[in-house]
Amino acid sequence: MSERWDAVVVGAGPNGLAAAVELARAGLAVKLVEAAETIGGGCRTEELTLPGFRHDVCSAIHPMAAGSPAFSAWPLADFGLEWVHPELPLAHPLDGGRAAALDRDLTTTAAGLGGDGAAWRDVFAPLAAHWGELAGELLQPLLHLPRHPGLLTRFGLQALFPASPFAASRFAGEHARALFAGLAAHAILPLDRLATAAIGLTLGAAAHSVGWPFPRGGSQALADALAGYFTSLGGEIETGRPVASLAALPPARAVLFDVSPGALGEIAGDELPAAYRRRLERFRHGPGVFKLDYALDGAVPWAADACRRAGTVHLGGTLEEIAAGEAAVWRGELPERPYVLVAQHGPFDPSRAPAGRQTLWAYCHVPPGCDLDMTDAIDEQMERFAPGFRDRVLARHALGPEGFERRNPNYVGGDVTGGVADLPQLVARPTLLAPYRTPKRGLYLCSASTPPGGGVHGMCGVNAAQLALEDLF
């Protein structure tokens, strides 16, 4: 308790690390504390199946990290971060050995979509061409004074639409509609909800601008690079230090919490007004995820060639199938054919597995806290688009909602995005004005439960840190 710091950051996930870096860059003395024995939060890499097979525990593909205004400006390469760009950012297989391919090159993507090529260009070309400006607008609170009002208006007029009718009205063919549906389903919302098109537009624009890369060696490399940069600025990290109350922290002018709203309410207790604590308690968390990590004896036997060349593969079939599956999850049901997100690092990063072997990462959305095993359902979707897949499996590791929350308490009920990202909770996340600032002076929230929300981009932490600097320093 004799320690004295300008700022203390609680939680060493991407947002906590980013907040700590931003404060240290301003010349402050900053301490970062983490309850777990390792840093990283959603950016951890471990041997989950067999020796020598390195799997990403949560996040695996990082378009928003590569496109983050902060991460792209910081010298993270000097601390070991190397981005790996697959030949294709994304492939979306359909029955019959067909697939829609999203190439980083917009013209190539459009050419592969046939009659929908011109419409795809019309939607994404203006956004991808101005990604830097667009990312600067999107990765901050929804209510703000825009620096690029024309660009933001163009985005917003499309983004407010529900994803299903947007795709059906813009694209005539099965391939383009399915490709957009797979992008939009990252929202983990029914695709008939307002503003679900925003996620599809953002992720598609990122793919055509910065790609969908991943860190060589695993997502842990991104966390380690952030930590290396932070300590080079004079910051200090302490792991294995849970925080149950404000009294457990050393004195500091600012304390930033990379935790869930509920956890902040419990830690701060009566230091926060009762009305604000009730607001934190009412914060809504969404569906969970069920993830399988595979150790494989070789490459996935995809039926469609595009899938062999892609770092990310969306399994879900048509727009209608994906929409029905995501709506079922929202109702608390399990779809027979779930929408499955697949990350395959092996063809592009041989450091993940022994020679000739590969890892595979796959998850589907499930109702909050669901304890049912989705292994067979995910395996069947893999077999549907990669016949003979089961014969390549050496070992599996399953992680459901309870396991995710146990590993990272921010993932309440297995919700890995920090809370429902529907329109009301994008506007007020968790409060309407100055969402990072709490009523207690010097106390801030900087987790994915603040704007701009989920995704590995660090901007929740950066935005909160900048507000703390303005308020206190």
Short mmCIF file of C-alpha atoms in Angstrom, two decimals:
data_model
loop_
_atom_site.label_atom_id
_atom_site.label_comp_id
_atom_site.label_asym_id
_atom_site.label_seq_id
_atom_site.Cartn_x
_atom_site.Cartn_y
_atom_site.Cartn_z
CA MET A 1 0.00 0.00 0.00
CA SER A 2 3.07 2.27 -0.04
CA GLU A 3 2.94 2.32 -3.86
CA ARG A 4 1.80 5.53 -5.52
CA TRP A 5 0.84 5.77 -9.17
CA ASP A 6 -0.71 8.34 -11.47
CA ALA A 7 -2.99 5.62 -12.85
CA VAL A 8 -3.85 1.99 -12.22
CA VAL A 9 -5.50 -0.20 -14.84
CA VAL A 10 -7.35 -3.33 -13.73
CA GLY A 11 -7.48 -6.11 -16.32
CA ALA A 12 -4.87 -6.93 -18.95
CA GLY A 13 -7.07 -7.78 -21.92
CA PRO A 14 -6.59 -5.82 -25.16
CA ASN A 15 -8.54 -2.82 -23.85
CA GLY A 16 -6.76 -2.73 -20.50
CA LEU A 17 -3.40 -3.02 -22.23
CA ALA A 18 -4.34 -0.29 -24.69
CA ALA A 19 -5.51 2.01 -21.89
CA ALA A 20 -2.26 1.44 -20.01
CA VAL A 21 -0.20 2.19 -23.12
CA GLU A 22 -2.12 5.39 -23.88
CA LEU A 23 -1.65 6.66 -20.31
CA ALA A 24 2.04 5.74 -20.28
CA ARG A 25 2.55 7.45 -23.65
CA ALA A 26 1.35 10.64 -21.94
CA GLY A 27 4.18 10.32 -19.42
CA LEU A 28 2.17 8.97 -16.51
CA ALA A 29 3.39 6.39 -14.00
CA VAL A 30 1.03 3.48 -14.68
CA LYS A 31 0.51 0.09 -13.07
CA LEU A 32 -1.48 -2.68 -14.76
CA VAL A 33 -2.88 -5.48 -12.59
CA GLU A 34 -4.37 -8.76 -13.84
CA ALA A 35 -6.16 -11.45 -11.85
CA ALA A 36 -4.97 -14.30 -14.09
CA GLU A 37 -1.41 -15.57 -14.15
CA THR A 38 -0.99 -14.46 -17.77
CA ILE A 39 -1.94 -11.31 -19.63
CA GLY A 40 -4.08 -11.20 -22.73
CA GLY A 41 -7.75 -11.63 -21.81
CA GLY A 42 -9.29 -12.66 -25.13
CA CYS A 43 -5.83 -12.75 -26.76
CA ARG A 44 -4.29 -15.87 -25.27
CA THR A 45 -2.68 -18.84 -27.01
CA GLU A 46 -2.23 -22.24 -25.33
CA GLU A 47 -1.60 -25.90 -26.07
CA LEU A 48 -5.19 -27.05 -25.63
CA THR A 49 -5.16 -30.41 -27.45
CA LEU A 50 -1.78 -32.10 -27.94
CA PRO A 51 1.84 -31.04 -27.30
CA GLY A 52 3.09 -28.69 -29.97
CA PHE A 53 -0.38 -27.61 -31.12
CA ARG A 54 -0.88 -23.94 -30.21
CA HIS A 55 -4.51 -22.79 -30.18
CA ASP A 56 -6.05 -19.35 -29.70
CA VAL A 57 -8.27 -19.57 -26.63
CA CYS A 58 -10.70 -16.89 -27.81
CA SER A 59 -9.96 -14.37 -30.57
CA ALA A 60 -8.21 -15.79 -33.62
CA ILE A 61 -8.59 -13.44 -36.62
CA HIS A 62 -8.03 -9.70 -36.25
CA PRO A 63 -9.34 -7.34 -38.92
CA MET A 64 -10.20 -4.71 -36.32
CA ALA A 65 -6.78 -4.94 -34.68
CA ALA A 66 -5.04 -4.48 -38.01
CA GLY A 67 -7.38 -1.58 -38.74
CA SER A 68 -7.26 -0.03 -35.25
CA PRO A 69 -6.17 3.62 -35.29
CA ALA A 70 -4.14 3.00 -32.14
CA PHE A 71 -2.54 -0.36 -32.88
CA SER A 72 -1.60 0.68 -36.42
CA ALA A 73 0.10 3.82 -35.10
CA TRP A 74 2.08 2.16 -32.31
CA PRO A 75 5.44 0.41 -32.92
CA LEU A 76 4.13 -3.06 -32.07
CA ALA A 77 6.30 -4.72 -34.71
CA ASP A 78 9.31 -3.67 -32.61
CA PHE A 79 7.92 -5.90 -29.87
CA GLY A 80 7.42 -9.02 -31.95
CA LEU A 81 4.05 -8.53 -33.64
CA GLU A 82 3.95 -9.84 -37.21
CA TRP A 83 0.72 -9.94 -39.17
CA VAL A 84 0.04 -12.98 -41.36
CA HIS A 85 -2.25 -12.34 -44.33
CA PRO A 86 -3.91 -15.44 -45.78
CA GLU A 87 -4.33 -15.59 -49.54
CA LEU A 88 -8.05 -14.88 -49.03
CA PRO A 89 -9.45 -13.12 -45.95
CA LEU A 90 -12.71 -15.08 -46.14
CA ALA A 91 -14.53 -17.86 -47.96
CA HIS A 92 -18.17 -18.85 -47.61
CA PRO A 93 -18.98 -22.35 -48.91
CA LEU A 94 -22.34 -23.42 -50.27
CA ASP A 95 -23.62 -26.88 -51.01
CA GLY A 96 -22.37 -28.60 -54.15
CA GLY A 97 -18.70 -27.66 -53.75
CA ARG A 98 -19.37 -23.97 -54.44
CA ALA A 99 -18.08 -21.00 -52.44
CA ALA A 100 -18.19 -17.22 -52.38
CA ALA A 101 -14.71 -15.74 -51.96
CA LEU A 102 -13.90 -12.39 -50.41
CA ASP A 103 -10.54 -11.26 -51.76
CA ARG A 104 -8.76 -8.28 -50.28
CA ASP A 105 -8.87 -6.84 -53.79
CA LEU A 106 -12.34 -5.46 -54.36
CA THR A 107 -12.23 -5.93 -58.12
CA THR A 108 -11.35 -9.61 -57.77
CA THR A 109 -14.16 -10.13 -55.27
CA ALA A 110 -16.66 -8.40 -57.54
CA ALA A 111 -15.58 -10.49 -60.53
CA GLY A 112 -16.27 -13.67 -58.56
CA LEU A 113 -19.79 -12.56 -57.65
CA GLY A 114 -21.00 -12.40 -61.24
CA GLY A 115 -24.08 -10.25 -61.64
CA ASP A 116 -23.76 -8.96 -58.06
CA GLY A 117 -20.23 -7.66 -58.62
CA ALA A 118 -21.28 -4.11 -59.42
CA ALA A 119 -23.58 -3.96 -56.40
CA TRP A 120 -20.80 -5.28 -54.12
CA ARG A 121 -18.47 -2.56 -55.44
CA ASP A 122 -21.13 0.12 -54.92
CA VAL A 123 -21.57 -0.92 -51.29
CA PHE A 124 -17.94 -1.41 -50.27
CA ALA A 125 -15.70 0.71 -52.53
CA PRO A 126 -16.41 4.08 -50.84
CA LEU A 127 -16.01 2.57 -47.36
CA ALA A 128 -12.82 0.63 -48.08
CA ALA A 129 -11.23 3.58 -49.88
CA HIS A 130 -11.62 5.71 -46.75
CA TRP A 131 -11.11 3.04 -44.09
CA GLY A 132 -8.80 5.18 -41.94
CA GLU A 133 -11.34 7.96 -41.64
CA LEU A 134 -14.25 5.53 -41.24
CA ALA A 135 -12.51 3.55 -38.50
CA GLY A 136 -11.83 6.78 -36.65
CA GLU A 137 -15.56 7.55 -36.69
CA LEU A 138 -16.83 4.06 -35.84
CA LEU A 139 -14.40 3.20 -33.05
CA GLN A 140 -15.67 5.78 -30.57
CA PRO A 141 -19.01 6.54 -28.89
CA LEU A 142 -21.94 6.49 -31.30
CA LEU A 143 -22.95 10.01 -30.24
CA HIS A 144 -20.05 12.27 -31.17
CA LEU A 145 -19.22 15.25 -33.39
CA PRO A 146 -18.02 13.62 -36.65
CA ARG A 147 -14.89 14.76 -38.42
CA HIS A 148 -16.08 13.19 -41.69
CA PRO A 149 -19.85 13.75 -41.70
CA GLY A 150 -20.35 12.86 -45.36
CA LEU A 151 -18.59 9.50 -45.04
CA LEU A 152 -20.36 8.71 -41.78
CA THR A 153 -23.74 9.61 -43.29
CA ARG A 154 -23.12 7.34 -46.27
CA PHE A 155 -22.23 4.51 -43.92
CA GLY A 156 -25.11 5.21 -41.55
CA LEU A 157 -27.82 5.26 -44.19
CA GLN A 158 -26.95 1.65 -45.01
CA ALA A 159 -25.84 0.53 -41.56
CA LEU A 160 -29.20 1.16 -39.90
CA PHE A 161 -30.88 -1.52 -42.01
CA PRO A 162 -31.44 -5.05 -40.75
CA ALA A 163 -28.88 -7.30 -42.43
CA SER A 164 -31.31 -9.78 -44.02
CA PRO A 165 -33.46 -7.31 -45.97
CA PHE A 166 -30.36 -5.25 -46.80
CA ALA A 167 -28.64 -8.25 -48.41
CA ALA A 168 -31.82 -9.41 -50.14
CA SER A 169 -32.46 -5.98 -51.63
CA ARG A 170 -28.89 -5.26 -52.73
CA PHE A 171 -27.84 -8.65 -54.09
CA ALA A 172 -29.75 -10.97 -56.39
CA GLY A 173 -27.54 -14.06 -56.20
CA GLU A 174 -27.06 -16.69 -53.53
CA HIS A 175 -23.30 -16.14 -53.26
CA ALA A 176 -23.28 -12.42 -52.44
CA ARG A 177 -26.27 -12.72 -50.12
CA ALA A 178 -24.62 -15.53 -48.15
CA LEU A 179 -21.29 -13.73 -48.03
CA PHE A 180 -22.88 -10.63 -46.52
CA ALA A 181 -24.98 -12.69 -44.10
CA GLY A 182 -21.86 -14.40 -42.78
CA LEU A 183 -20.23 -11.03 -42.18
CA ALA A 184 -23.30 -9.59 -40.44
CA ALA A 185 -23.79 -12.65 -38.23
CA HIS A 186 -20.70 -11.59 -36.25
CA ALA A 187 -23.17 -9.25 -34.53
CA ILE A 188 -24.61 -12.29 -32.69
CA LEU A 189 -28.09 -10.87 -33.21
CA PRO A 190 -31.08 -11.90 -35.30
CA LEU A 191 -30.41 -10.55 -38.79
CA ASP A 192 -33.81 -8.86 -38.92
CA ARG A 193 -32.78 -6.43 -36.16
CA LEU A 194 -32.08 -2.80 -36.95
CA ALA A 195 -28.42 -1.90 -37.54
CA THR A 196 -27.18 -5.49 -37.99
CA ALA A 197 -26.07 -4.45 -41.48
CA ALA A 198 -23.48 -2.24 -39.74
CA ILE A 199 -21.36 -5.22 -38.69
CA GLY A 200 -21.38 -6.66 -42.21
CA LEU A 201 -20.41 -3.31 -43.70
CA THR A 202 -17.63 -2.72 -41.18
CA LEU A 203 -16.05 -6.16 -41.47
CA GLY A 204 -16.35 -6.16 -45.26
CA ALA A 205 -14.77 -2.73 -45.56
CA ALA A 206 -11.96 -3.81 -43.26
CA ALA A 207 -11.35 -6.93 -45.38
CA HIS A 208 -11.01 -4.85 -48.53
CA SER A 209 -8.76 -2.31 -46.82
CA VAL A 210 -6.53 -3.93 -44.22
CA GLY A 211 -7.44 -7.61 -44.69
CA TRP A 212 -8.33 -10.18 -42.07
CA PRO A 213 -4.88 -11.09 -40.73
CA PHE A 214 -3.74 -12.83 -37.56
CA PRO A 215 -0.55 -12.61 -35.46
CA ARG A 216 2.16 -15.09 -36.32
CA GLY A 217 2.40 -17.64 -33.52
CA GLY A 218 -1.01 -16.88 -32.03
CA SER A 219 -3.14 -14.08 -30.63
CA GLN A 220 -0.93 -14.02 -27.54
CA ALA A 221 1.67 -12.28 -29.70
CA LEU A 222 -0.55 -9.20 -29.91
CA ALA A 223 -1.01 -9.05 -26.14
CA ASP A 224 2.72 -9.62 -25.60
CA ALA A 225 3.59 -6.82 -28.05
CA LEU A 226 1.27 -4.40 -26.25
CA ALA A 227 2.79 -5.42 -22.91
CA GLY A 228 6.31 -5.00 -24.29
CA TYR A 229 5.52 -1.53 -25.55
CA PHE A 230 3.89 -0.60 -22.25
CA THR A 231 6.84 -1.70 -20.12
CA SER A 232 9.25 0.06 -22.48
CA LEU A 233 7.39 3.25 -21.58
CA GLY A 234 8.05 2.61 -17.89
CA GLY A 235 4.83 0.81 -17.03
CA GLU A 236 4.64 -2.06 -14.57
CA ILE A 237 2.52 -5.23 -14.86
CA GLU A 238 1.49 -7.49 -11.99
CA THR A 239 -0.33 -10.75 -12.74
CA GLY A 240 -2.04 -13.08 -10.30
CA ARG A 241 -3.59 -10.15 -8.47
CA PRO A 242 -7.40 -10.30 -8.23
CA VAL A 243 -9.14 -7.09 -7.21
CA ALA A 244 -12.23 -7.48 -5.03
CA SER A 245 -12.52 -3.89 -3.79
CA LEU A 246 -11.12 -0.43 -4.41
CA ALA A 247 -9.27 -0.69 -1.10
CA ALA A 248 -7.14 -3.48 -2.60
CA LEU A 249 -5.59 -1.06 -5.09
CA PRO A 250 -2.63 1.24 -4.53
CA PRO A 251 -3.34 4.98 -4.38
CA ALA A 252 -3.74 6.56 -7.81
CA ARG A 253 -5.41 9.62 -9.32
CA ALA A 254 -7.12 7.48 -11.98
CA VAL A 255 -8.28 3.87 -11.95
CA LEU A 256 -9.50 2.27 -15.17
CA PHE A 257 -11.35 -1.04 -15.14
CA ASP A 258 -11.27 -3.50 -18.03
CA VAL A 259 -14.08 -5.52 -16.46
CA SER A 260 -17.79 -6.14 -17.03
CA PRO A 261 -20.28 -3.56 -15.73
CA GLY A 262 -21.53 -6.01 -13.11
CA ALA A 263 -18.01 -6.64 -11.84
CA LEU A 264 -17.34 -2.90 -11.59
CA GLY A 265 -20.46 -2.50 -9.46
CA GLU A 266 -19.33 -5.27 -7.13
CA ILE A 267 -15.78 -3.95 -6.79
CA ALA A 268 -16.71 -0.32 -6.23
CA GLY A 269 -19.79 -1.05 -4.11
CA ASP A 270 -21.11 1.92 -2.17
CA GLU A 271 -18.43 4.17 -3.67
CA LEU A 272 -20.83 4.45 -6.61
CA PRO A 273 -24.35 5.93 -6.35
CA ALA A 274 -27.14 3.37 -6.13
CA ALA A 275 -28.78 4.61 -9.35
CA TYR A 276 -25.58 4.11 -11.31
CA ARG A 277 -25.06 0.63 -9.84
CA ARG A 278 -28.58 -0.28 -10.94
CA ARG A 279 -27.69 0.88 -14.43
CA LEU A 280 -24.66 -1.41 -14.40
CA GLU A 281 -26.78 -4.30 -13.17
CA ARG A 282 -29.28 -3.78 -16.01
CA PHE A 283 -26.60 -4.04 -18.68
CA ARG A 284 -27.59 -6.85 -21.06
CA HIS A 285 -25.29 -9.67 -22.07
CA GLY A 286 -26.05 -11.71 -25.15
CA PRO A 287 -25.70 -15.29 -26.39
CA GLY A 288 -22.65 -17.36 -25.61
CA VAL A 289 -20.33 -19.40 -27.78
CA PHE A 290 -19.31 -23.04 -27.97
CA LYS A 291 -15.82 -23.53 -29.39
CA LEU A 292 -13.87 -26.53 -30.62
CA ASP A 293 -10.12 -26.57 -31.13
CA TYR A 294 -8.87 -29.35 -33.35
CA ALA A 295 -5.49 -30.97 -33.78
CA LEU A 296 -5.42 -32.29 -37.36
CA ASP A 297 -3.08 -34.64 -39.17
CA GLY A 298 -3.19 -32.43 -42.28
CA ALA A 299 -5.14 -29.82 -44.18
CA VAL A 300 -8.94 -29.65 -44.05
CA PRO A 301 -10.34 -31.45 -47.16
CA TRP A 302 -12.56 -28.59 -48.27
CA ALA A 303 -14.78 -29.32 -51.26
CA ALA A 304 -14.38 -25.75 -52.56
CA ASP A 305 -10.90 -24.54 -53.50
CA ALA A 306 -11.55 -21.03 -52.13
CA CYS A 307 -11.86 -22.46 -48.63
CA ARG A 308 -8.35 -23.93 -48.84
CA ARG A 309 -6.98 -20.46 -49.55
CA ALA A 310 -8.87 -18.56 -46.83
CA GLY A 311 -7.88 -17.76 -43.28
CA THR A 312 -11.53 -17.54 -42.20
CA VAL A 313 -14.38 -19.73 -43.41
CA HIS A 314 -18.04 -19.09 -42.56
CA LEU A 315 -20.13 -22.26 -42.42
CA GLY A 316 -23.84 -21.67 -42.52
CA GLY A 317 -25.06 -22.01 -46.06
CA THR A 318 -27.50 -19.50 -47.46
CA LEU A 319 -28.68 -16.16 -46.13
CA GLU A 320 -31.94 -17.79 -45.10
CA GLU A 321 -30.19 -20.60 -43.21
CA ILE A 322 -27.92 -18.22 -41.31
CA ALA A 323 -30.78 -15.88 -40.43
CA ALA A 324 -32.89 -18.77 -39.16
CA GLY A 325 -30.05 -20.17 -37.07
CA GLU A 326 -29.17 -16.86 -35.42
CA ALA A 327 -32.84 -16.16 -34.67
CA ALA A 328 -33.14 -19.57 -33.02
CA VAL A 329 -30.17 -18.86 -30.74
CA TRP A 330 -31.75 -15.56 -29.71
CA ARG A 331 -34.94 -17.42 -28.78
CA GLY A 332 -32.93 -19.76 -26.55
CA GLU A 333 -32.94 -22.64 -29.04
CA LEU A 334 -30.14 -24.61 -30.69
CA PRO A 335 -30.23 -24.69 -34.51
CA GLU A 336 -29.73 -28.09 -36.11
CA ARG A 337 -27.25 -26.53 -38.53
CA PRO A 338 -25.53 -23.70 -36.64
CA TYR A 339 -23.62 -20.85 -38.20
CA VAL A 340 -19.97 -21.77 -37.53
CA LEU A 341 -16.99 -19.44 -37.67
CA VAL A 342 -13.80 -21.27 -38.65
CA ALA A 343 -10.22 -19.96 -38.44
CA GLN A 344 -7.53 -22.00 -40.13
CA HIS A 345 -4.04 -20.76 -39.40
CA GLY A 346 -2.11 -23.86 -40.43
CA PRO A 347 -1.81 -23.25 -44.19
CA PHE A 348 -0.32 -19.80 -43.54
CA ASP A 349 1.49 -20.14 -40.18
CA PRO A 350 3.30 -23.48 -39.73
CA SER A 351 4.53 -22.38 -36.28
CA ARG A 352 1.13 -23.36 -34.80
CA ALA A 353 1.62 -27.16 -35.07
CA PRO A 354 4.26 -29.88 -35.63
CA ALA A 355 5.44 -30.38 -39.21
CA GLY A 356 2.71 -31.68 -41.48
CA ARG A 357 -0.01 -31.11 -38.87
CA GLN A 358 -2.46 -28.24 -38.39
CA THR A 359 -4.69 -26.59 -35.84
CA LEU A 360 -8.28 -25.54 -36.50
CA TRP A 361 -10.49 -23.17 -34.51
CA ALA A 362 -14.29 -23.27 -34.82
CA TYR A 363 -17.19 -21.89 -32.79
CA CYS A 364 -20.92 -21.42 -33.00
CA HIS A 365 -23.35 -19.19 -31.12
CA VAL A 366 -25.48 -20.73 -28.36
CA PRO A 367 -27.98 -19.37 -25.80
CA PRO A 368 -26.42 -17.69 -22.74
CA GLY A 369 -24.99 -20.19 -20.28
CA CYS A 370 -25.97 -23.16 -22.48
CA ASP A 371 -24.38 -26.37 -21.18
CA LEU A 372 -25.16 -28.59 -24.17
CA ASP A 373 -22.32 -30.12 -26.19
CA MET A 374 -22.30 -28.79 -29.77
CA THR A 375 -19.41 -30.98 -30.93
CA ASP A 376 -21.51 -33.15 -33.24
CA ALA A 377 -23.30 -30.17 -34.77
CA ILE A 378 -20.02 -28.40 -35.56
CA ASP A 379 -18.45 -31.60 -36.87
CA GLU A 380 -21.44 -32.13 -39.15
CA GLN A 381 -21.15 -28.64 -40.59
CA MET A 382 -17.46 -29.32 -41.22
CA GLU A 383 -18.30 -32.62 -42.95
CA ARG A 384 -20.98 -30.89 -45.00
CA PHE A 385 -18.43 -28.63 -46.66
CA ALA A 386 -15.26 -30.73 -46.15
CA PRO A 387 -16.16 -34.42 -46.65
CA GLY A 388 -13.74 -36.68 -44.80
CA PHE A 389 -12.90 -34.02 -42.20
CA ARG A 390 -13.47 -36.33 -39.23
CA ASP A 391 -10.75 -38.65 -40.51
CA ARG A 392 -8.20 -35.84 -40.11
CA VAL A 393 -8.97 -35.16 -36.44
CA LEU A 394 -6.31 -36.25 -33.93
CA ALA A 395 -7.82 -34.53 -30.89
CA ARG A 396 -10.48 -31.99 -29.88
CA HIS A 397 -10.78 -29.49 -27.05
CA ALA A 398 -14.25 -28.12 -26.27
CA LEU A 399 -15.02 -24.89 -24.45
CA GLY A 400 -18.61 -23.80 -23.77
CA PRO A 401 -20.10 -20.70 -22.16
CA GLU A 402 -19.29 -21.79 -18.60
CA GLY A 403 -15.70 -22.54 -19.56
CA PHE A 404 -15.30 -19.17 -21.27
CA GLU A 405 -16.61 -17.31 -18.23
CA ARG A 406 -14.40 -19.33 -15.93
CA ARG A 407 -11.34 -18.40 -17.97
CA ASN A 408 -12.40 -14.76 -18.36
CA PRO A 409 -15.09 -13.35 -16.01
CA ASN A 410 -15.80 -10.58 -18.54
CA TYR A 411 -17.48 -13.22 -20.72
CA VAL A 412 -20.71 -13.32 -18.74
CA GLY A 413 -22.71 -16.39 -19.80
CA GLY A 414 -20.16 -17.02 -22.53
CA ASP A 415 -20.81 -13.64 -24.19
CA VAL A 416 -17.40 -12.88 -25.73
CA THR A 417 -18.41 -9.47 -27.14
CA GLY A 418 -18.90 -7.63 -23.85
CA GLY A 419 -22.67 -7.28 -24.12
CA VAL A 420 -25.53 -7.16 -26.61
CA ALA A 421 -24.66 -4.85 -29.52
CA ASP A 422 -28.18 -3.89 -30.57
CA LEU A 423 -28.99 -0.27 -31.34
CA PRO A 424 -30.12 0.80 -27.83
CA GLN A 425 -27.01 -0.65 -26.21
CA LEU A 426 -24.71 0.80 -28.83
CA VAL A 427 -26.08 4.24 -28.01
CA ALA A 428 -25.91 3.76 -24.22
CA ARG A 429 -23.04 1.41 -23.42
CA PRO A 430 -23.52 1.31 -20.46
CA THR A 431 -24.63 4.95 -20.19
CA LEU A 432 -25.54 7.59 -22.76
CA LEU A 433 -23.08 10.41 -22.14
CA ALA A 434 -19.37 9.97 -21.32
CA PRO A 435 -19.86 6.21 -21.04
CA TYR A 436 -16.34 5.58 -19.73
CA ARG A 437 -16.68 7.98 -16.81
CA THR A 438 -18.39 6.86 -13.58
CA PRO A 439 -19.95 9.20 -10.99
CA LYS A 440 -16.91 8.66 -8.76
CA ARG A 441 -14.16 11.05 -9.79
CA GLY A 442 -11.11 9.25 -11.10
CA LEU A 443 -12.92 5.93 -11.72
CA TYR A 444 -13.44 4.76 -15.30
CA LEU A 445 -14.74 1.74 -17.22
CA CYS A 446 -12.72 0.74 -20.31
CA SER A 447 -13.86 -2.78 -21.26
CA ALA A 448 -15.71 -4.01 -24.35
CA SER A 449 -18.90 -3.07 -22.47
CA THR A 450 -18.12 0.52 -23.46
CA PRO A 451 -18.00 2.02 -26.98
CA PRO A 452 -17.24 0.92 -29.58
CA GLY A 453 -17.89 -2.55 -28.13
CA GLY A 454 -16.54 -5.99 -28.90
CA GLY A 455 -13.63 -6.86 -31.16
CA VAL A 456 -9.89 -6.69 -30.62
CA HIS A 457 -9.11 -3.06 -31.43
CA GLY A 458 -8.16 -1.55 -28.06
CA MET A 459 -10.22 1.58 -28.67
CA CYS A 460 -12.43 1.16 -25.60
CA GLY A 461 -9.25 1.45 -23.55
CA VAL A 462 -7.76 4.26 -25.62
CA ASN A 463 -10.96 6.33 -25.51
CA ALA A 464 -11.31 5.88 -21.74
CA ALA A 465 -7.66 6.76 -21.18
CA GLN A 466 -7.97 9.92 -23.25
CA LEU A 467 -11.01 10.97 -21.22
CA ALA A 468 -9.10 10.35 -17.97
CA LEU A 469 -6.19 12.44 -19.26
CA GLU A 470 -8.57 15.26 -20.14
CA ASP A 471 -10.39 15.07 -16.81
CA LEU A 472 -7.48 14.69 -14.41
CA PHE A 473 -4.14 15.37 -16.01
#
